[in-house]
Tab-separated table of C-alpha atoms in Angstrom:
chain	number	residue	atom	x	y	z
A	55	MET	CA	-73.968	-12.300	-77.227
A	56	ARG	CA	-73.214	-16.656	-78.839
A	57	GLY	CA	-68.953	-16.513	-79.211
A	58	THR	CA	-68.187	-13.626	-78.252
A	59	VAL	CA	-68.407	-14.159	-74.309
A	60	SER	CA	-66.790	-15.715	-71.315
A	61	ARG	CA	-67.624	-17.906	-68.661
A	62	LYS	CA	-68.089	-15.797	-66.668
A	63	GLY	CA	-69.735	-13.558	-68.289
A	64	TRP	CA	-72.923	-15.809	-69.763
A	65	VAL	CA	-72.740	-16.719	-65.566
A	66	LEU	CA	-72.845	-12.790	-64.548
A	67	PHE	CA	-76.362	-13.000	-66.900
A	68	ALA	CA	-77.934	-15.598	-66.026
A	69	VAL	CA	-77.295	-14.015	-62.473
A	70	MET	CA	-79.403	-10.465	-63.656
A	71	CYS	CA	-81.602	-12.151	-65.590
A	72	LEU	CA	-83.029	-13.198	-62.189
A	73	VAL	CA	-82.291	-10.485	-59.819
A	74	TRP	CA	-84.039	-7.859	-62.213
A	75	GLY	CA	-86.425	-10.253	-62.764
A	76	ILE	CA	-88.288	-11.254	-59.401
A	77	PRO	CA	-88.677	-7.881	-57.795
A	78	TYR	CA	-91.903	-7.295	-58.981
A	79	LEU	CA	-92.084	-11.700	-56.880
A	80	PHE	CA	-90.593	-9.630	-53.291
A	81	ILE	CA	-92.652	-6.525	-53.995
A	82	LYS	CA	-96.653	-8.525	-54.146
A	83	VAL	CA	-95.259	-10.078	-50.674
A	84	ALA	CA	-94.422	-7.866	-49.441
A	85	VAL	CA	-96.835	-5.209	-50.132
A	86	GLY	CA	-99.576	-7.122	-48.618
A	87	GLN	CA	-98.551	-6.346	-44.894
A	88	VAL	CA	-96.818	-3.251	-44.690
A	89	SER	CA	-97.758	-0.043	-46.450
A	90	VAL	CA	-95.828	1.115	-50.092
A	91	PRO	CA	-93.295	4.263	-48.282
A	92	VAL	CA	-92.630	1.204	-46.326
A	93	VAL	CA	-91.467	-0.982	-48.340
A	94	VAL	CA	-89.171	1.348	-51.085
A	95	PHE	CA	-87.478	3.078	-48.302
A	96	ALA	CA	-87.136	-0.694	-46.882
A	97	ARG	CA	-85.099	-1.273	-50.078
A	98	THR	CA	-84.256	2.497	-51.092
A	99	ALA	CA	-82.651	2.879	-47.869
A	100	ILE	CA	-80.758	-0.429	-47.686
A	101	GLY	CA	-79.047	-0.137	-51.100
A	102	ALA	CA	-77.821	2.856	-49.711
A	103	LEU	CA	-76.607	1.363	-46.881
A	104	ILE	CA	-74.657	-1.522	-48.560
A	105	LEU	CA	-73.054	0.779	-52.055
A	106	LEU	CA	-72.542	3.837	-49.491
A	107	PRO	CA	-69.370	2.871	-48.199
A	108	LEU	CA	-67.811	1.020	-51.210
A	109	ALA	CA	-68.989	4.304	-52.870
A	110	ILE	CA	-66.474	6.145	-50.233
A	111	ARG	CA	-63.625	3.424	-50.573
A	112	SER	CA	-63.800	4.073	-54.697
A	113	ALA	CA	-63.613	7.838	-53.686
A	114	ARG	CA	-60.099	7.127	-51.565
A	115	GLN	CA	-58.885	4.846	-53.612
A	116	GLY	CA	-59.176	6.934	-57.062
A	117	GLY	CA	-58.003	9.807	-54.874
A	118	ARG	CA	-55.097	8.068	-53.936
A	119	ALA	CA	-54.231	6.652	-58.003
A	120	ARG	CA	-54.527	10.891	-58.625
A	121	GLN	CA	-52.541	11.903	-56.562
A	122	GLY	CA	-49.893	9.177	-56.732
A	123	GLY	CA	-50.973	7.588	-53.317
A	124	ARG	CA	-52.543	10.514	-51.188
A	125	ALA	CA	-55.741	10.830	-50.552
A	126	ARG	CA	-57.735	13.219	-51.343
A	127	GLN	CA	-60.185	14.831	-48.567
A	128	GLY	CA	-63.906	14.303	-50.011
A	129	GLY	CA	-62.820	12.158	-53.356
A	130	GLY	CA	-62.907	13.891	-56.331
A	131	GLU	CA	-66.066	11.869	-57.511
A	132	PHE	CA	-68.939	13.625	-54.748
A	133	GLU	CA	-67.195	16.534	-56.087
A	134	VAL	CA	-68.810	15.764	-59.710
A	135	LEU	CA	-72.272	14.660	-57.698
A	136	ARG	CA	-72.471	18.209	-55.863
A	137	ARG	CA	-72.551	19.899	-59.727
A	138	HIS	CA	-74.628	18.205	-61.585
A	139	TRP	CA	-77.459	17.719	-58.613
A	140	ARG	CA	-79.650	19.049	-60.880
A	141	PRO	CA	-79.852	16.629	-63.496
A	142	LEU	CA	-79.281	14.152	-59.924
A	143	VAL	CA	-82.281	14.715	-58.539
A	144	ALA	CA	-84.531	14.520	-61.714
A	145	PHE	CA	-82.767	11.194	-62.374
A	146	ALA	CA	-83.699	10.092	-58.874
A	147	ALA	CA	-86.910	11.203	-59.277
A	148	LEU	CA	-87.593	9.383	-62.647
A	149	GLU	CA	-85.665	6.179	-61.750
A	150	ILE	CA	-86.345	5.475	-58.048
A	151	ILE	CA	-88.225	7.459	-55.754
A	152	ILE	CA	-91.476	7.844	-57.821
A	153	PRO	CA	-91.326	4.714	-60.158
A	154	TRP	CA	-90.660	2.288	-57.097
A	155	GLY	CA	-94.029	3.943	-55.345
A	156	LEU	CA	-96.240	3.411	-58.404
A	157	LEU	CA	-95.293	0.105	-58.497
A	158	SER	CA	-95.801	-1.261	-55.260
A	159	GLU	CA	-98.941	0.428	-54.842
A	160	ALA	CA	-100.071	-1.017	-58.559
A	161	GLU	CA	-99.033	-4.781	-57.625
A	162	ARG	CA	-101.614	-3.989	-54.172
A	163	LYS	CA	-103.582	-5.267	-56.832
A	164	LEU	CA	-102.339	-6.489	-59.296
A	165	PRO	CA	-100.811	-9.795	-59.972
A	166	SER	CA	-96.477	-9.524	-60.037
A	167	SER	CA	-96.677	-10.911	-63.351
A	168	LEU	CA	-98.951	-8.633	-64.749
A	169	ALA	CA	-96.888	-6.304	-63.709
A	170	GLY	CA	-93.298	-8.023	-64.956
A	171	LEU	CA	-94.857	-8.337	-68.048
A	172	LEU	CA	-96.203	-3.859	-68.450
A	173	ILE	CA	-92.722	-3.205	-67.899
A	174	ALA	CA	-92.031	-5.287	-69.683
A	175	ALA	CA	-92.601	-2.463	-72.976
A	176	VAL	CA	-90.228	-0.430	-71.484
A	177	PRO	CA	-87.432	-0.670	-75.143
A	178	ILE	CA	-90.963	0.763	-76.823
A	179	ILE	CA	-90.879	3.925	-75.247
A	180	SER	CA	-87.267	4.961	-74.961
A	181	VAL	CA	-87.665	4.198	-78.683
A	182	VAL	CA	-90.542	7.070	-79.002
A	183	THR	CA	-89.758	9.512	-75.601
A	184	ALA	CA	-85.797	9.392	-77.480
A	185	ARG	CA	-87.570	11.112	-80.571
A	186	LEU	CA	-89.802	12.895	-78.751
A	187	THR	CA	-87.547	14.281	-77.160
A	188	GLY	CA	-84.819	16.067	-79.763
A	189	GLY	CA	-83.308	12.229	-80.746
A	190	THR	CA	-82.432	12.703	-84.280
A	191	GLU	CA	-81.655	8.839	-84.879
A	192	ARG	CA	-83.838	7.694	-88.429
A	193	LEU	CA	-86.662	5.199	-87.737
A	194	SER	CA	-86.457	2.202	-90.610
A	195	PRO	CA	-89.927	0.287	-90.995
A	196	ARG	CA	-87.696	-2.649	-89.464
A	197	ARG	CA	-88.798	-0.211	-86.142
A	198	TRP	CA	-92.185	1.553	-87.187
A	199	ALA	CA	-93.205	-1.939	-87.519
A	200	GLY	CA	-91.671	-3.490	-84.457
A	201	LEU	CA	-93.085	-0.475	-82.278
A	202	VAL	CA	-96.418	-1.020	-83.537
A	203	ILE	CA	-95.565	-4.941	-82.886
A	204	GLY	CA	-95.310	-4.698	-79.188
A	205	LEU	CA	-97.349	-1.744	-78.337
A	206	ALA	CA	-100.341	-4.330	-79.698
A	207	GLY	CA	-98.805	-6.796	-77.025
A	208	VAL	CA	-98.924	-4.140	-74.352
A	209	ALA	CA	-102.784	-3.450	-75.134
A	210	VAL	CA	-103.691	-7.177	-75.900
A	211	LEU	CA	-102.099	-7.586	-72.546
A	212	ALA	CA	-103.794	-4.304	-70.479
A	213	ALA	CA	-107.346	-5.049	-71.953
A	214	PRO	CA	-108.477	-6.908	-69.774
A	215	ASP	CA	-107.862	-5.253	-66.747
A	216	LEU	CA	-108.898	-1.621	-68.216
A	217	SER	CA	-112.817	-2.169	-67.709
A	218	GLY	CA	-112.469	-3.583	-64.277
A	219	GLY	CA	-111.137	-1.383	-61.388
A	220	SER	CA	-107.231	-2.817	-61.940
A	221	ALA	CA	-107.521	0.329	-64.639
A	222	VAL	CA	-105.875	2.939	-62.276
A	223	ALA	CA	-102.639	0.176	-61.155
A	224	VAL	CA	-102.592	-0.841	-65.075
A	225	VAL	CA	-101.943	3.383	-65.773
A	226	GLU	CA	-99.479	3.119	-62.602
A	227	VAL	CA	-97.145	0.606	-64.283
A	228	LEU	CA	-97.165	2.042	-67.788
A	229	LEU	CA	-96.174	5.509	-65.392
A	230	VAL	CA	-93.502	3.425	-64.488
A	231	ALA	CA	-91.797	2.272	-68.014
A	232	LEU	CA	-92.398	5.783	-69.383
A	233	GLY	CA	-89.893	6.725	-65.773
A	234	TYR	CA	-87.754	3.903	-66.925
A	235	ALA	CA	-88.203	4.781	-70.749
A	236	THR	CA	-87.099	8.451	-69.700
A	237	ALA	CA	-84.734	9.161	-66.914
A	238	PRO	CA	-81.717	6.940	-68.975
A	239	LEU	CA	-81.798	9.620	-70.836
A	240	ILE	CA	-80.837	12.628	-68.639
A	241	ALA	CA	-78.183	10.019	-67.746
A	242	ALA	CA	-76.800	10.147	-71.000
A	243	ARG	CA	-77.104	13.714	-71.204
A	244	LYS	CA	-76.447	15.508	-67.971
A	245	LEU	CA	-74.596	12.878	-66.272
A	246	ALA	CA	-72.750	10.378	-68.441
A	247	ASP	CA	-69.039	11.671	-66.982
A	248	VAL	CA	-70.483	10.647	-63.569
A	249	PRO	CA	-69.403	7.739	-61.897
A	250	ALA	CA	-72.004	4.922	-61.605
A	251	LEU	CA	-71.712	3.601	-58.253
A	252	PRO	CA	-71.055	7.156	-56.443
A	253	MET	CA	-74.257	8.664	-58.817
A	254	THR	CA	-76.322	5.298	-57.902
A	255	ALA	CA	-75.404	5.357	-54.015
A	256	ALA	CA	-76.595	9.304	-54.121
A	257	CYS	CA	-80.088	8.384	-55.863
A	258	LEU	CA	-80.848	5.300	-53.790
A	259	SER	CA	-80.000	7.138	-50.500
A	260	LEU	CA	-82.009	10.703	-51.363
A	261	GLY	CA	-84.818	8.034	-51.970
A	262	ALA	CA	-83.896	7.028	-49.030
A	263	LEU	CA	-85.171	10.853	-47.430
A	264	VAL	CA	-87.722	11.534	-49.412
A	265	TRP	CA	-89.669	8.281	-48.712
A	266	LEU	CA	-88.355	8.244	-44.441
A	267	PRO	CA	-91.493	10.352	-43.295
A	268	PRO	CA	-94.070	8.065	-45.151
A	269	ALA	CA	-92.876	5.484	-43.927
A	270	ILE	CA	-92.458	6.517	-40.562
A	271	VAL	CA	-96.553	7.866	-40.332
A	272	THR	CA	-97.135	4.407	-42.654
A	273	TRP	CA	-95.247	1.805	-40.355
A	274	PRO	CA	-96.780	-1.198	-39.570
A	275	HIS	CA	-98.285	-1.036	-35.726
A	276	ARG	CA	-97.349	-5.636	-35.526
A	277	MET	CA	-94.477	-6.766	-36.934
A	278	PRO	CA	-94.728	-8.129	-39.951
A	279	SER	CA	-94.727	-12.062	-40.554
A	280	GLY	CA	-91.387	-13.048	-42.269
A	281	ARG	CA	-91.811	-13.495	-44.930
A	282	ALA	CA	-92.583	-9.907	-45.328
A	283	LEU	CA	-89.831	-8.962	-43.516
A	284	GLY	CA	-88.043	-11.465	-46.304
A	285	ALA	CA	-89.104	-10.005	-49.453
A	286	LEU	CA	-88.081	-6.224	-48.201
A	287	VAL	CA	-84.103	-7.629	-47.256
A	288	ALA	CA	-84.535	-9.522	-50.546
A	289	LEU	CA	-85.360	-6.308	-52.387
A	290	GLY	CA	-82.251	-4.513	-50.634
A	291	VAL	CA	-79.785	-7.037	-51.045
A	292	ILE	CA	-80.433	-9.251	-53.836
A	293	CYS	CA	-82.584	-7.033	-55.671
A	294	THR	CA	-81.163	-3.739	-55.307
A	295	ALA	CA	-77.547	-3.914	-54.266
A	296	PHE	CA	-76.205	-7.496	-54.458
A	297	ALA	CA	-77.464	-6.443	-58.786
A	298	PHE	CA	-76.138	-3.503	-59.450
A	299	ILE	CA	-72.936	-4.817	-58.357
A	300	VAL	CA	-72.948	-7.926	-60.412
A	301	PHE	CA	-74.563	-5.493	-63.082
A	302	LEU	CA	-71.161	-3.886	-63.491
A	303	ALA	CA	-69.018	-6.610	-63.182
A	304	LEU	CA	-70.827	-7.602	-66.046
A	305	ILE	CA	-70.282	-4.470	-67.834
A	306	ARG	CA	-66.763	-4.625	-67.643
A	307	GLU	CA	-66.358	-8.680	-68.429
A	308	ALA	CA	-69.012	-8.373	-71.221
A	309	GLY	CA	-69.534	-4.399	-72.487
A	310	THR	CA	-72.267	-2.598	-72.436
A	311	SER	CA	-73.893	-3.156	-75.209
A	312	ARG	CA	-74.637	-7.420	-73.997
A	313	ALA	CA	-74.807	-6.568	-70.317
A	314	MET	CA	-78.191	-5.237	-71.532
A	315	VAL	CA	-79.855	-8.421	-73.630
A	316	PHE	CA	-80.767	-9.878	-69.788
A	317	THR	CA	-83.988	-6.784	-69.970
A	318	TYR	CA	-84.958	-9.398	-72.906
A	319	VAL	CA	-84.751	-12.133	-69.664
A	320	ASN	CA	-86.532	-10.353	-67.144
A	321	PRO	CA	-89.886	-10.914	-67.822
A	322	ALA	CA	-90.163	-13.996	-68.747
A	323	VAL	CA	-88.441	-14.231	-64.773
A	324	ALA	CA	-91.042	-12.464	-63.767
A	325	VAL	CA	-93.804	-14.457	-65.046
A	326	ALA	CA	-92.267	-17.979	-63.993
A	327	ALA	CA	-92.427	-16.514	-60.503
A	328	GLY	CA	-95.666	-15.431	-59.330
A	329	VAL	CA	-96.779	-18.411	-60.932
A	330	ALA	CA	-94.139	-20.612	-59.402
A	331	PHE	CA	-94.465	-19.135	-55.614
A	332	LEU	CA	-97.839	-17.157	-55.949
A	333	SER	CA	-100.113	-19.155	-57.985
A	334	GLU	CA	-100.659	-16.540	-60.469
A	335	PRO	CA	-102.787	-17.354	-63.409
A	336	PHE	CA	-100.642	-18.340	-67.116
A	337	THR	CA	-102.302	-18.107	-69.579
A	338	VAL	CA	-102.719	-17.725	-73.427
A	339	THR	CA	-103.578	-13.703	-73.196
A	340	ILE	CA	-100.719	-13.739	-71.331
A	341	ALA	CA	-98.264	-16.022	-73.540
A	342	ALA	CA	-99.689	-14.585	-76.429
A	343	SER	CA	-99.081	-10.610	-75.367
A	344	PHE	CA	-95.704	-11.988	-74.216
A	345	ALA	CA	-94.303	-13.143	-78.020
A	346	LEU	CA	-95.619	-9.493	-79.372
A	347	ILE	CA	-94.067	-7.684	-76.732
A	348	LEU	CA	-90.744	-9.275	-77.451
A	349	ALA	CA	-91.697	-9.013	-80.536
A	350	GLY	CA	-91.703	-5.723	-81.129
A	351	SER	CA	-88.544	-4.940	-78.598
A	352	LEU	CA	-86.660	-6.396	-80.605
A	353	LEU	CA	-87.418	-5.248	-83.516
A	354	ALA	CA	-88.053	-1.396	-82.697
A	355	THR	CA	-84.276	-0.856	-80.260
A	356	TRP	CA	-82.644	-2.890	-83.897
A	357	THR	CA	-80.429	-1.332	-85.417
A	358	ALA	CA	-78.003	-2.499	-88.739
A	359	ARG	CA	-74.655	-2.491	-89.175
A	360	SER	CA	-72.970	0.308	-91.286
A	361	PRO	CA	-70.757	-0.499	-94.393
A	362	ALA	CA	-67.771	1.163	-91.645
A	363	GLY	CA	-69.093	-1.296	-88.874
A	364	PRO	CA	-71.427	-2.438	-86.610
A	365	ALA	CA	-73.917	0.197	-85.687
A	366	VAL	CA	-73.151	0.704	-82.166
A	367	ALA	CA	-76.095	-0.624	-79.561
A	368	ALA	CA	-77.472	2.601	-77.578
A	369	GLY	CA	-77.063	0.545	-74.054
A	370	PRO	CA	-76.654	1.554	-70.484
A	371	ALA	CA	-76.445	5.411	-69.612
A	372	VAL	CA	-73.609	4.590	-67.716
A	373	PRO	CA	-71.146	7.102	-66.831
A	374	ALA	CA	-68.025	6.522	-68.862
A	375	ASP	CA	-65.534	4.479	-66.389
A	376	PRO	CA	-62.414	2.494	-68.447
A	377	ALA	CA	-63.443	0.114	-66.239
A	378	SER	CA	-66.435	-0.457	-68.813
A	379	VAL	CA	-65.504	-0.849	-71.751
A	380	SER	CA	-65.346	-3.415	-74.082
A	381	ARG	CA	-63.297	-3.988	-76.653
A	382	ARG	CA	-65.264	-6.865	-78.519
A	383	ARG	CA	-67.613	-5.801	-80.962
A	384	PRO	CA	-71.123	-4.563	-79.790
A	385	PRO	CA	-73.225	-7.102	-80.650
A	386	ARG	CA	-76.372	-6.033	-84.002
A	387	LEU	CA	-79.523	-5.927	-81.712
A	388	ARG	CA	-79.871	-2.700	-80.177
A	389	SER	CA	-80.540	-2.769	-75.658
A	390	ARG	CA	-83.333	-0.361	-73.619
A	391	SER	CA	-81.483	2.509	-72.875
A	392	SER	CA	-81.096	1.930	-69.259
A	393	ASP	CA	-78.781	3.222	-65.735
A	394	PRO	CA	-77.057	0.307	-63.298
A	395	ALA	CA	-79.330	2.722	-60.422
A	396	SER	CA	-82.680	0.960	-62.005
A	397	PRO	CA	-81.912	-2.031	-59.670
A	398	ALA	CA	-85.456	-2.549	-59.519
A	399	ARG	CA	-86.362	-3.711	-63.023
């Protein structure tokens, strides 16, 4: 990114490193006083309430632009969502509905920093899942080495907890990482022409509807503390709605590939937040495993330049949008596939 991104781009980049690195902290605080269904419902509902009006306004403005000032009823963007409802439901399930529940349940037993570091394995898992689901991209020896190194880092990190009562929680987080790595394949292959903002709003709305019944059943009998309520609001407003808006702005400013580089910084933010605010331990094992996972991710997602020019990095599965196209040359690093509808990272 050096030398190719504006000052505004760097500011947006720093914001994204923060807002998608601290959800683990807020989840840990919230699940201490409210049930997992309430946490997930609050986050999805708040995010949907903020993004839905923006999506509707965007659809109306797009309709006016296409029809010379005459507003189209319902908006063409939502019609696209209706036509793609099956992959949209699958994407929402793998990216939001199931992972957010598993992650919240796991953080009832695991430190937030450990959860954040295990999620850092997503770039590595993405390479494997893409290959196993029909991807034809060749894996060079360097990328194979990255897979081995990264998985070794995950093993070093998870091993101490697999022998105790936290084994199930570790598996839950790894399943979250699997969902985060698989969902973008659906977005890239089936939802490429779906507008990002309406898609995200729809996924969050669907998540809120799914989690509403269990949230009602497990609703707290007494008012949670201000700390827990603040964590719930922060998850929905800052880590979901605001994060998505900033992410789209970062894509417009720096391009999709460069925008995703912040995913390599998020685990460090998660660890720092857990240590600073929750007094979670920072050990040599954590430091070593993070170094291995980071190095493995960088190597496993590396794409060399081709003679005709730099390789196009596989950035997030963002639906095509003229505003998100950057004319700047993409970086050599191939960042993990992700979608802006994943503000939970």
